[in-house]
Amino acid sequence: MKIDPTTNKTIRIILFIFQAGIFHFRFWRYQQWYDIVVDDRLPFLIKQRRLWGARNLFELNEFWVSLLEKAYAKLNGNYTNLGGGLPVNALTDFTGGIEQRFEFKSNLSVTHLRPDDLFDFIKSCIDFGSLIACSINADKRKTETILSNGLVIGHTYSITNYHVLPVTYDNKLSKLSDRGLIRFRNPWGNDIEWNGKWSDADPVWNLLDEKTRRRLSIQRKHDGEFWMSFNDFYKEFDVMEVCHISPDTYDEFGLNTQDYKHHWHMWYVLGSWRAGENSGGSCANSGCRHGCYYWRNPQFVIELTLNRSFNSNRLCMMIIALMQKPISSNSNSISNEQYVQIRLFKIKPNVTICEKKVYKPDEVERIASTGPYVNRREVSLLLKTTTGAYLIIPSMADVDQNCDFLLRIFSQDTTLGRTFVNIFANEHSEDFSRRNLNPQYTISEQSPMNIFFDATHSRENFPSSDLDEKRIDVIPIRPQRYADK
C-alpha cells in the first residue's frame, strides 16, 4: 500500500513478476467468476518451430492469446474440449454476457427481428460494446474453403465497426445507394479478404470524400480487415452471434455503464428440472390444451409496471435468457446439453395472481418463444411488450430429465409489481429459485438488447412445426431438424 500525496488516498500497487511464470485469468460460468492459474509452458511444434495453438502470426514474442487459450482449455478440461462449440459460448465465458444467435435464412421471424432492422441492430450493438461474430454455413461444402469472393466457408469473422452511407434517390424516389457499410476482421490477419464491392481496392471508395476515407482508415493492406455493404453481408453470411455485456460484469470489474439516466433491471434465479416432479418435457401441440405434462414444468411469474415517469401505453423492453448447467464442469461438448426452450405467456386480466398457483392453458395467452428446442447451452428471447403479469416456462424436450438451469431476465423502464416467484406443479417441492433472487444489477437503458422487436404476435405466428421440434444447432454445419418424440 502507498499514500498518494496529491489526494491523500491509499493506492494499491500490484507487481507482476513475469519471472515466476504464473498467469492469472478469470472466466464466467453459470453466474460465477472462476480464477484460473496457468504456467508459461506452451505446446510447441519442433519441426515447424512454432507454437501449436493460437498465436500471433507476426509478433512471435507475443504470447497472451496462447496463454489465454491454455487457461480456457484448463477450464474446459483439455484442449480437445475447445473444439465443436459455438464462438458465442467462449465470448460468454470471457465476459459473463448474454448471447443471441441469428440465422438469416431461417429464424429471423422467430427472433422477431425484421431484416430491414438488422443494420440498425448491428449499429446499436457496436455502439454499446457488444461482441459480434458471423460465419457462412459449410452445408456439404468443405470447411475453410475459400470462395471466389474471398470469403471463407465455416470460418468465424468478427464485426468491428459500421458506417452509415448518405441515402440517394432516383427521380421515382427509389433508393439507389447501399444503406450502410460494415467492417469485418478475418482473425487470420492475412490477404484472404472480401474482394467484392467496397473491398480495399474497389474504386467505389472514391465516391466518399477524403476526410471520410481517412476516418474509416481505408488502406490497401493485407491485414484481414475489410468492409462490405450491409446488403452483401446479409446475402453472403448465414449466422450472426452477439454477446451483450452482462450487468454483473460491470459490477465485478468496476466498469461504468454508459448512461445512468435510465437502466436495465436484471433478475436471475437458479432453478432445476427434476424427474418425477417438475420435468414435464415439451408438447407437440402448439396450443397445448389437451392436458399433457408440459404444465408441470417450472413456472415463473413476473409482473411488469412502468416507472411513473413514462406513459402507460409505452412498450416495455425485456430479454429472457435460459442457460442450462453443464453436466460436467470441464466439458464443452454439446452431447451433454439438453434440448431446451422458453415460452412466454401473458396472464389474462381476469386471472388471480398468487404465489402457490399453477397456471393452466386457459388462463394464459402464448405470445412468444425462443423457437425450436435446441441442444444449445443458452437460448434467449428479446421482445417489446406491454405492462402486466407474465408467465415464463422453461422446458426440456424430453420428460423426466434432471438438469439445473440459470434464468436471467432484463427489463427496461419497468419495476416489479410483485415478487418474482418460481412455481412447481408439485407443491411439496422445494422452491430453489427464490433463495437465489438477485435484483440489484442494472445496465444502461440504451443497451443493444433494444428496440427492434414487437411482442404483439398472436398464437398463429408460432406453428408447432416451427417451435416444438428438436434441432441440432452447431457451427459450421447447418442445423438438422428432428420431429418431437
Coordinates of C-alpha atoms in Angstrom, one line a residue:
M1 CA 0.0 0.0 0.0
K2 CA 1.1 3.6 -0.7
I3 CA -0.4 7.0 0.1
D4 CA -0.9 9.4 -2.9
P5 CA 0.3 12.8 -1.6
T6 CA -1.9 14.7 -4.1
T7 CA -5.2 13.1 -3.0
N8 CA -4.2 11.6 0.4
K9 CA -5.8 8.3 -0.8
T10 CA -4.4 4.8 -0.5
I11 CA -3.1 3.3 -3.7
R12 CA -2.9 -0.5 -4.1
I13 CA 0.2 -1.4 -6.1
I14 CA 0.2 -4.7 -7.9
L15 CA 3.5 -6.0 -9.1
F16 CA 3.7 -8.5 -11.9
I17 CA 6.7 -10.8 -11.6
F18 CA 7.0 -12.3 -15.0
Q19 CA 10.0 -14.5 -14.0
A20 CA 7.6 -16.6 -11.9
G21 CA 5.9 -17.9 -15.0
I22 CA 2.4 -17.7 -13.4
F23 CA -0.6 -16.1 -15.2
H24 CA -4.0 -15.5 -13.7
F25 CA -7.2 -15.4 -15.7
R26 CA -10.9 -15.1 -14.8
F27 CA -13.8 -16.8 -16.6
W28 CA -17.5 -16.7 -16.0
R29 CA -19.6 -19.8 -15.7
Y30 CA -23.2 -20.1 -14.6
Q31 CA -23.4 -16.8 -12.7
Q32 CA -20.0 -17.2 -11.0
W33 CA -16.5 -16.0 -11.8
Y34 CA -13.7 -18.6 -11.6
D35 CA -10.0 -17.9 -11.1
I36 CA -7.7 -20.0 -13.4
V37 CA -3.9 -20.0 -13.0
V38 CA -1.5 -21.5 -15.6
D39 CA 2.2 -21.7 -16.0
D40 CA 4.1 -20.4 -19.1
R41 CA 4.7 -23.8 -20.7
L42 CA 3.0 -23.9 -24.1
P43 CA 2.7 -26.7 -26.7
F44 CA 5.3 -26.3 -29.4
L45 CA 5.8 -28.0 -32.8
I46 CA 9.5 -28.7 -33.0
K47 CA 9.7 -29.4 -36.8
Q48 CA 7.7 -26.3 -37.7
R49 CA 9.4 -24.3 -35.0
R50 CA 6.2 -22.6 -33.9
L51 CA 3.5 -22.8 -31.2
W52 CA 0.9 -25.4 -31.7
G53 CA -2.2 -23.4 -30.7
A54 CA -3.5 -19.9 -31.1
R55 CA -0.7 -17.4 -31.7
N56 CA 0.2 -14.1 -33.3
L57 CA 1.4 -14.7 -36.8
F58 CA 3.6 -11.6 -37.0
E59 CA 4.7 -10.8 -33.4
L60 CA 6.3 -14.1 -32.5
N61 CA 7.1 -12.9 -29.0
E62 CA 3.5 -12.1 -28.1
F63 CA 2.0 -14.9 -26.0
W64 CA -1.1 -13.6 -24.3
V65 CA -3.5 -15.3 -26.7
S66 CA -1.7 -18.6 -26.3
L67 CA -1.8 -18.3 -22.5
L68 CA -5.5 -17.4 -22.7
E69 CA -6.2 -20.4 -24.8
K70 CA -4.3 -22.6 -22.3
A71 CA -6.3 -21.2 -19.3
Y72 CA -9.6 -21.7 -21.2
A73 CA -8.6 -25.3 -22.0
K74 CA -7.9 -25.9 -18.4
L75 CA -11.3 -24.6 -17.5
N76 CA -12.8 -27.0 -20.0
G77 CA -10.7 -30.0 -19.1
N78 CA -8.3 -30.1 -22.1
Y79 CA -7.6 -28.6 -25.5
T80 CA -9.8 -31.1 -27.2
N81 CA -12.9 -29.9 -25.4
L82 CA -12.5 -26.5 -27.0
G83 CA -13.5 -27.8 -30.4
G84 CA -17.1 -28.1 -31.6
G85 CA -18.6 -25.3 -29.6
L86 CA -20.1 -22.0 -30.7
P87 CA -17.9 -18.9 -30.8
V88 CA -20.5 -17.0 -28.7
N89 CA -20.0 -19.6 -25.9
A90 CA -16.4 -18.5 -25.5
L91 CA -17.4 -14.8 -25.6
T92 CA -20.0 -15.5 -22.8
D93 CA -17.3 -17.3 -20.7
F94 CA -15.0 -14.3 -21.2
T95 CA -17.5 -11.6 -20.3
G96 CA -20.4 -13.1 -18.4
G97 CA -22.6 -11.7 -21.2
I98 CA -25.9 -12.8 -22.6
E99 CA -25.8 -14.4 -26.1
Q100 CA -28.1 -14.1 -29.1
R101 CA -27.9 -16.1 -32.3
F102 CA -29.5 -15.0 -35.7
E103 CA -29.8 -17.3 -38.7
F104 CA -30.6 -15.1 -41.6
K105 CA -32.0 -17.8 -43.8
S106 CA -34.3 -19.5 -41.2
N107 CA -35.0 -18.0 -37.8
L108 CA -35.2 -14.2 -38.1
S109 CA -39.0 -14.4 -37.9
V110 CA -38.7 -16.5 -34.7
T111 CA -36.5 -13.8 -33.1
H112 CA -38.9 -11.1 -34.2
L113 CA -36.1 -9.3 -36.0
R114 CA -37.1 -7.8 -39.4
P115 CA -34.3 -7.8 -42.0
D116 CA -34.8 -4.1 -42.5
D117 CA -34.0 -3.5 -38.9
L118 CA -30.9 -5.7 -38.8
F119 CA -28.4 -2.9 -39.7
D120 CA -29.8 -0.7 -37.0
F121 CA -29.4 -3.5 -34.6
I122 CA -25.8 -4.0 -35.5
K123 CA -25.1 -0.3 -35.2
S124 CA -26.5 -0.3 -31.7
C125 CA -24.5 -3.4 -30.7
I126 CA -21.3 -1.8 -31.8
D127 CA -22.1 1.5 -30.1
F128 CA -22.5 -0.3 -26.8
G129 CA -19.6 -2.6 -26.9
S130 CA -21.2 -5.9 -27.7
L131 CA -19.1 -8.6 -29.3
I132 CA -20.3 -9.8 -32.7
A133 CA -19.2 -12.9 -34.7
C134 CA -20.6 -14.1 -38.1
S135 CA -20.0 -17.1 -40.4
I136 CA -21.0 -18.9 -43.5
N137 CA -22.5 -22.4 -43.1
A138 CA -20.5 -25.2 -44.6
D139 CA -23.5 -27.3 -45.6
K140 CA -22.0 -30.0 -47.8
R141 CA -19.0 -27.9 -48.7
K142 CA -15.6 -28.3 -47.1
T143 CA -14.9 -26.1 -44.1
E144 CA -12.4 -23.3 -44.7
T145 CA -12.9 -23.5 -48.4
I146 CA -12.1 -20.0 -49.9
L147 CA -14.9 -18.8 -52.2
S148 CA -14.3 -16.8 -55.3
N149 CA -15.3 -13.6 -53.5
G150 CA -12.6 -14.1 -50.9
L151 CA -14.8 -15.2 -48.0
V152 CA -14.1 -18.5 -46.2
I153 CA -16.7 -21.2 -45.5
G154 CA -17.2 -22.3 -41.9
H155 CA -14.9 -19.6 -40.7
T156 CA -15.7 -17.1 -37.9
Y157 CA -15.3 -13.3 -38.7
S158 CA -15.7 -10.5 -36.2
I159 CA -17.7 -7.4 -36.9
T160 CA -15.8 -4.3 -35.6
N161 CA -17.4 -1.1 -37.0
Y162 CA -20.1 0.4 -39.2
H163 CA -20.6 3.4 -41.4
V164 CA -23.9 4.9 -42.4
L165 CA -24.0 6.0 -46.1
P166 CA -25.9 9.0 -47.3
V167 CA -29.2 8.0 -48.9
T168 CA -29.7 8.9 -52.5
Y169 CA -32.8 8.5 -54.7
D170 CA -33.7 8.4 -58.3
N171 CA -36.5 10.5 -59.9
K172 CA -39.0 7.9 -58.8
L173 CA -37.8 8.3 -55.2
S174 CA -36.3 4.8 -55.2
K175 CA -33.2 4.3 -53.1
L176 CA -30.0 4.0 -55.2
S177 CA -27.3 3.5 -52.6
D178 CA -26.4 0.9 -50.0
R179 CA -27.8 1.7 -46.6
G180 CA -24.5 1.3 -44.8
L181 CA -21.2 -0.4 -44.5
I182 CA -19.9 -3.0 -42.0
R183 CA -16.3 -3.6 -41.2
F184 CA -15.0 -7.2 -40.7
R185 CA -11.9 -8.8 -39.5
N186 CA -10.6 -12.2 -40.5
P187 CA -8.6 -13.5 -37.5
W188 CA -6.0 -15.0 -39.9
G189 CA -4.8 -11.4 -40.4
N190 CA -3.6 -12.0 -44.0
D191 CA -4.6 -11.3 -47.6
I192 CA -7.7 -13.5 -47.6
E193 CA -10.3 -10.8 -47.7
W194 CA -13.6 -9.9 -49.4
N195 CA -12.9 -8.8 -53.0
G196 CA -16.3 -7.6 -54.0
K197 CA -18.0 -4.1 -53.7
W198 CA -16.4 -1.9 -51.1
S199 CA -13.3 -4.1 -50.8
D200 CA -10.0 -2.4 -50.2
A201 CA -9.2 -1.9 -53.9
D202 CA -12.7 -1.1 -55.1
P203 CA -12.8 2.4 -56.8
V204 CA -16.3 2.9 -55.3
W205 CA -14.5 4.4 -52.3
N206 CA -13.8 7.4 -54.4
L207 CA -17.5 8.3 -54.0
L208 CA -16.7 9.2 -50.4
D209 CA -14.8 12.4 -49.5
E210 CA -11.2 12.1 -48.4
K211 CA -12.0 13.0 -44.8
T212 CA -14.4 10.1 -44.5
R213 CA -12.0 7.7 -46.1
R214 CA -9.3 8.8 -43.7
R215 CA -11.6 8.5 -40.7
L216 CA -12.5 4.9 -41.7
S217 CA -8.8 4.1 -42.2
I218 CA -9.3 2.8 -45.8
Q219 CA -6.0 1.2 -46.8
R220 CA -4.9 -1.4 -49.3
K221 CA -3.3 -3.7 -46.7
H222 CA -3.3 -7.5 -46.5
D223 CA -4.3 -7.4 -42.8
G224 CA -7.6 -9.4 -42.8
E225 CA -9.7 -6.3 -42.3
F226 CA -12.2 -5.3 -44.9
W227 CA -15.6 -3.5 -45.5
M228 CA -18.8 -4.8 -47.1
S229 CA -22.1 -3.3 -47.7
F230 CA -24.9 -4.4 -45.4
N231 CA -26.8 -5.8 -48.4
D232 CA -23.8 -8.1 -49.4
F233 CA -23.3 -9.1 -45.7
Y234 CA -26.9 -10.2 -45.4
K235 CA -26.7 -12.1 -48.7
E236 CA -23.4 -13.8 -48.2
F237 CA -23.4 -14.7 -44.4
D238 CA -25.7 -17.2 -42.7
V239 CA -25.2 -16.8 -39.0
M240 CA -24.6 -13.8 -36.7
E241 CA -23.9 -14.3 -33.0
V242 CA -24.0 -11.4 -30.5
C243 CA -22.7 -11.4 -26.9
H244 CA -24.1 -8.5 -24.9
I245 CA -22.0 -7.5 -21.9
S246 CA -23.9 -8.6 -18.7
P247 CA -24.7 -6.1 -15.9
D248 CA -22.8 -8.2 -13.3
T249 CA -19.7 -7.8 -15.4
Y250 CA -19.8 -4.1 -14.8
D251 CA -20.2 -4.7 -11.1
E252 CA -17.5 -7.4 -11.0
F253 CA -14.8 -5.3 -12.6
G254 CA -15.9 -1.8 -11.5
L255 CA -16.8 -0.7 -15.0
N256 CA -19.1 2.2 -15.7
T257 CA -22.4 2.0 -17.6
Q258 CA -22.6 4.5 -20.4
D259 CA -25.8 6.2 -19.3
Y260 CA -27.1 6.4 -15.7
K261 CA -30.4 8.2 -16.5
H262 CA -32.3 5.0 -17.3
H263 CA -31.3 1.5 -16.6
W264 CA -32.0 -2.1 -17.4
H265 CA -33.1 -4.1 -14.4
M266 CA -31.8 -7.6 -14.1
W267 CA -33.1 -10.6 -12.1
Y268 CA -31.7 -14.0 -12.1
V269 CA -32.8 -17.3 -10.5
L270 CA -31.1 -20.7 -10.2
G271 CA -33.7 -23.4 -10.9
S272 CA -33.9 -27.1 -11.6
W273 CA -35.9 -29.7 -13.5
R274 CA -36.3 -32.9 -11.5
A275 CA -37.6 -36.2 -12.8
G276 CA -41.0 -37.2 -11.4
E277 CA -41.6 -33.6 -10.0
N278 CA -41.3 -30.8 -12.5
S279 CA -39.7 -32.1 -15.7
G280 CA -42.8 -32.0 -17.9
G281 CA -41.0 -32.0 -21.3
S282 CA -42.4 -30.5 -24.4
C283 CA -45.7 -30.6 -26.1
A284 CA -46.3 -31.5 -29.8
N285 CA -49.4 -29.3 -29.9
S286 CA -48.9 -25.6 -30.3
G287 CA -51.9 -24.7 -28.3
C288 CA -51.1 -27.3 -25.6
R289 CA -54.7 -27.7 -24.5
H290 CA -55.0 -31.4 -24.1
G291 CA -53.7 -31.9 -20.5
C292 CA -50.2 -33.0 -21.3
Y293 CA -47.3 -32.9 -18.8
Y294 CA -45.9 -29.6 -20.2
W295 CA -47.6 -27.6 -17.5
R296 CA -45.7 -29.5 -14.8
N297 CA -42.5 -27.6 -15.8
P298 CA -41.2 -24.8 -13.6
Q299 CA -43.4 -21.7 -13.9
F300 CA -42.0 -18.2 -13.2
V301 CA -44.3 -15.2 -12.8
I302 CA -43.2 -11.6 -13.2
E303 CA -45.4 -8.5 -13.1
L304 CA -44.1 -5.5 -15.0
T305 CA -45.2 -2.0 -14.2
L306 CA -43.9 1.1 -15.9
N307 CA -42.0 3.7 -13.9
R308 CA -44.2 6.7 -13.1
S309 CA -42.3 9.0 -15.5
F310 CA -43.5 7.0 -18.5
N311 CA -46.7 6.9 -20.5
S312 CA -48.8 3.9 -19.6
N313 CA -49.1 2.9 -23.3
R314 CA -45.3 2.7 -23.7
L315 CA -44.0 -0.8 -24.5
C316 CA -41.5 -2.4 -22.2
M317 CA -38.3 -4.0 -23.3
M318 CA -37.5 -7.4 -21.9
I319 CA -34.9 -10.1 -22.6
I320 CA -35.1 -13.6 -21.1
A321 CA -32.2 -16.0 -21.2
L322 CA -32.1 -19.6 -20.2
M323 CA -28.8 -21.3 -19.6
Q324 CA -28.5 -25.0 -18.7
K325 CA -25.8 -26.0 -16.2
P326 CA -23.3 -28.4 -17.8
I327 CA -23.4 -32.0 -16.6
S328 CA -19.6 -31.9 -16.4
S329 CA -17.9 -28.7 -15.3
N330 CA -14.9 -29.2 -17.6
S331 CA -16.7 -30.3 -20.7
N332 CA -17.7 -28.1 -23.6
S333 CA -19.3 -30.9 -25.6
I334 CA -22.8 -30.3 -27.0
S335 CA -23.5 -34.0 -26.4
N336 CA -24.0 -33.2 -22.7
E337 CA -26.6 -30.5 -23.5
Q338 CA -30.4 -31.0 -23.3
Y339 CA -32.8 -29.6 -25.9
V340 CA -34.3 -26.6 -24.2
Q341 CA -36.8 -23.8 -24.9
I342 CA -38.5 -20.8 -23.3
R343 CA -42.1 -19.9 -23.8
L344 CA -43.6 -16.6 -22.7
F345 CA -47.3 -16.3 -21.8
K346 CA -49.4 -13.3 -20.7
I347 CA -51.7 -14.0 -17.8
K348 CA -55.2 -13.0 -18.7
P349 CA -56.6 -9.9 -16.8
N350 CA -59.4 -11.9 -15.0
V351 CA -57.0 -14.5 -13.6
T352 CA -56.0 -14.2 -9.9
I353 CA -52.2 -14.0 -9.4
C354 CA -50.8 -15.7 -6.4
E355 CA -47.6 -17.5 -5.5
K356 CA -48.8 -21.0 -5.0
K357 CA -50.9 -21.1 -8.1
V358 CA -50.1 -23.4 -11.0
Y359 CA -51.3 -21.8 -14.2
K360 CA -53.3 -23.7 -16.8
P361 CA -53.6 -23.2 -20.6
D362 CA -57.0 -21.4 -20.4
E363 CA -55.6 -18.8 -18.0
V364 CA -52.8 -17.5 -20.2
E365 CA -52.1 -16.4 -23.8
R366 CA -49.0 -17.5 -25.5
I367 CA -47.1 -14.6 -27.1
A368 CA -43.5 -15.6 -27.8
S369 CA -41.0 -18.4 -27.8
T370 CA -37.2 -18.9 -28.3
G371 CA -38.0 -21.1 -31.2
P372 CA -37.4 -24.8 -31.7
Y373 CA -36.0 -26.9 -28.9
V374 CA -32.2 -26.8 -29.4
N375 CA -29.3 -28.5 -27.7
R376 CA -27.5 -25.3 -27.0
R377 CA -26.1 -24.1 -23.7
E378 CA -28.2 -20.9 -23.7
V379 CA -31.2 -19.7 -25.5
S380 CA -32.7 -16.2 -25.3
L381 CA -35.8 -14.2 -26.2
L382 CA -35.8 -10.5 -26.8
L383 CA -39.0 -8.5 -27.3
K384 CA -41.1 -5.5 -26.6
T385 CA -44.2 -6.0 -24.6
T386 CA -46.9 -4.2 -22.6
T387 CA -47.1 -4.0 -18.8
G388 CA -48.9 -6.7 -17.0
A389 CA -48.3 -10.2 -15.5
Y390 CA -46.3 -12.7 -17.5
L391 CA -45.7 -16.4 -17.1
I392 CA -42.3 -17.8 -18.2
I393 CA -42.0 -21.6 -18.7
P394 CA -38.5 -23.1 -19.4
S395 CA -38.7 -26.7 -20.6
M396 CA -36.7 -29.5 -22.0
A397 CA -37.9 -31.6 -25.0
D398 CA -37.9 -34.9 -23.0
V399 CA -40.0 -35.7 -20.0
D400 CA -38.4 -36.7 -16.6
Q401 CA -34.9 -35.4 -17.1
N402 CA -32.7 -33.9 -14.4
C403 CA -31.0 -30.6 -15.1
D404 CA -30.1 -27.4 -13.4
F405 CA -30.6 -24.0 -15.1
L406 CA -30.0 -20.3 -14.8
L407 CA -32.8 -18.0 -15.8
R408 CA -31.8 -14.3 -16.4
I409 CA -34.3 -11.5 -17.1
F410 CA -33.7 -8.0 -18.2
S411 CA -36.4 -5.4 -18.2
Q412 CA -36.3 -1.7 -19.2
D413 CA -38.2 1.2 -17.8
T414 CA -40.1 -1.1 -15.6
T415 CA -40.3 -2.2 -11.9
L416 CA -41.7 -5.3 -10.4
G417 CA -45.2 -5.0 -9.1
R418 CA -44.9 -8.4 -7.3
T419 CA -42.3 -10.8 -6.1
F420 CA -40.6 -12.8 -8.8
V421 CA -41.6 -16.4 -8.0
N422 CA -40.9 -20.0 -9.0
I423 CA -43.9 -22.3 -9.0
F424 CA -43.7 -26.1 -9.1
A425 CA -46.6 -28.3 -10.1
N426 CA -45.7 -30.5 -7.1
E427 CA -46.5 -28.1 -4.2
H428 CA -44.3 -30.2 -1.8
S429 CA -41.2 -29.5 -3.9
E430 CA -38.6 -27.1 -2.6
D431 CA -38.6 -23.6 -4.1
F432 CA -35.0 -23.5 -5.2
S433 CA -35.1 -20.2 -7.1
R434 CA -36.4 -17.6 -4.7
R435 CA -33.4 -18.1 -2.4
N436 CA -31.2 -17.0 -5.3
L437 CA -33.1 -14.0 -6.4
N438 CA -30.8 -11.1 -7.0
P439 CA -32.5 -7.9 -8.4
Q440 CA -29.6 -5.5 -7.8
Y441 CA -27.9 -5.3 -11.1
T442 CA -28.6 -2.6 -13.7
I443 CA -27.4 -1.6 -17.1
S444 CA -27.9 1.4 -19.5
E445 CA -31.3 1.7 -20.9
Q446 CA -29.9 2.1 -24.4
S447 CA -28.3 -1.3 -24.3
P448 CA -28.1 -3.1 -27.7
M449 CA -30.8 -5.5 -26.5
N450 CA -33.0 -3.0 -27.9
I451 CA -36.0 -1.6 -29.8
F452 CA -36.5 -3.7 -32.9
F453 CA -38.8 -6.3 -31.5
D454 CA -42.6 -6.5 -31.2
A455 CA -44.4 -8.9 -29.0
T456 CA -47.9 -8.3 -30.3
H457 CA -47.9 -11.6 -32.2
S458 CA -50.9 -13.9 -32.0
R459 CA -50.6 -17.6 -31.4
E460 CA -50.9 -18.2 -35.2
N461 CA -47.4 -16.8 -35.6
F462 CA -45.9 -19.8 -33.8
P463 CA -46.9 -23.1 -35.5
S464 CA -45.9 -26.3 -33.8
S465 CA -43.8 -27.4 -36.7
D466 CA -41.5 -24.4 -36.2
L467 CA -41.4 -24.1 -32.4
D468 CA -41.8 -27.5 -30.9
E469 CA -39.3 -29.7 -32.9
K470 CA -35.8 -30.6 -31.9
R471 CA -32.9 -29.1 -33.7
I472 CA -29.2 -29.6 -33.7
D473 CA -27.5 -26.2 -33.9
V474 CA -23.7 -26.1 -34.2
I475 CA -21.4 -24.0 -36.4
P476 CA -20.2 -24.7 -39.1
I477 CA -22.7 -27.4 -40.0
R478 CA -26.2 -26.2 -40.9
P479 CA -28.7 -27.3 -38.2
Q480 CA -30.6 -30.6 -38.8
R481 CA -34.2 -30.9 -37.7
Y482 CA -35.9 -33.6 -35.9
A483 CA -39.6 -34.1 -35.0
D484 CA -40.7 -34.4 -31.4
K485 CA -40.8 -37.8 -29.9

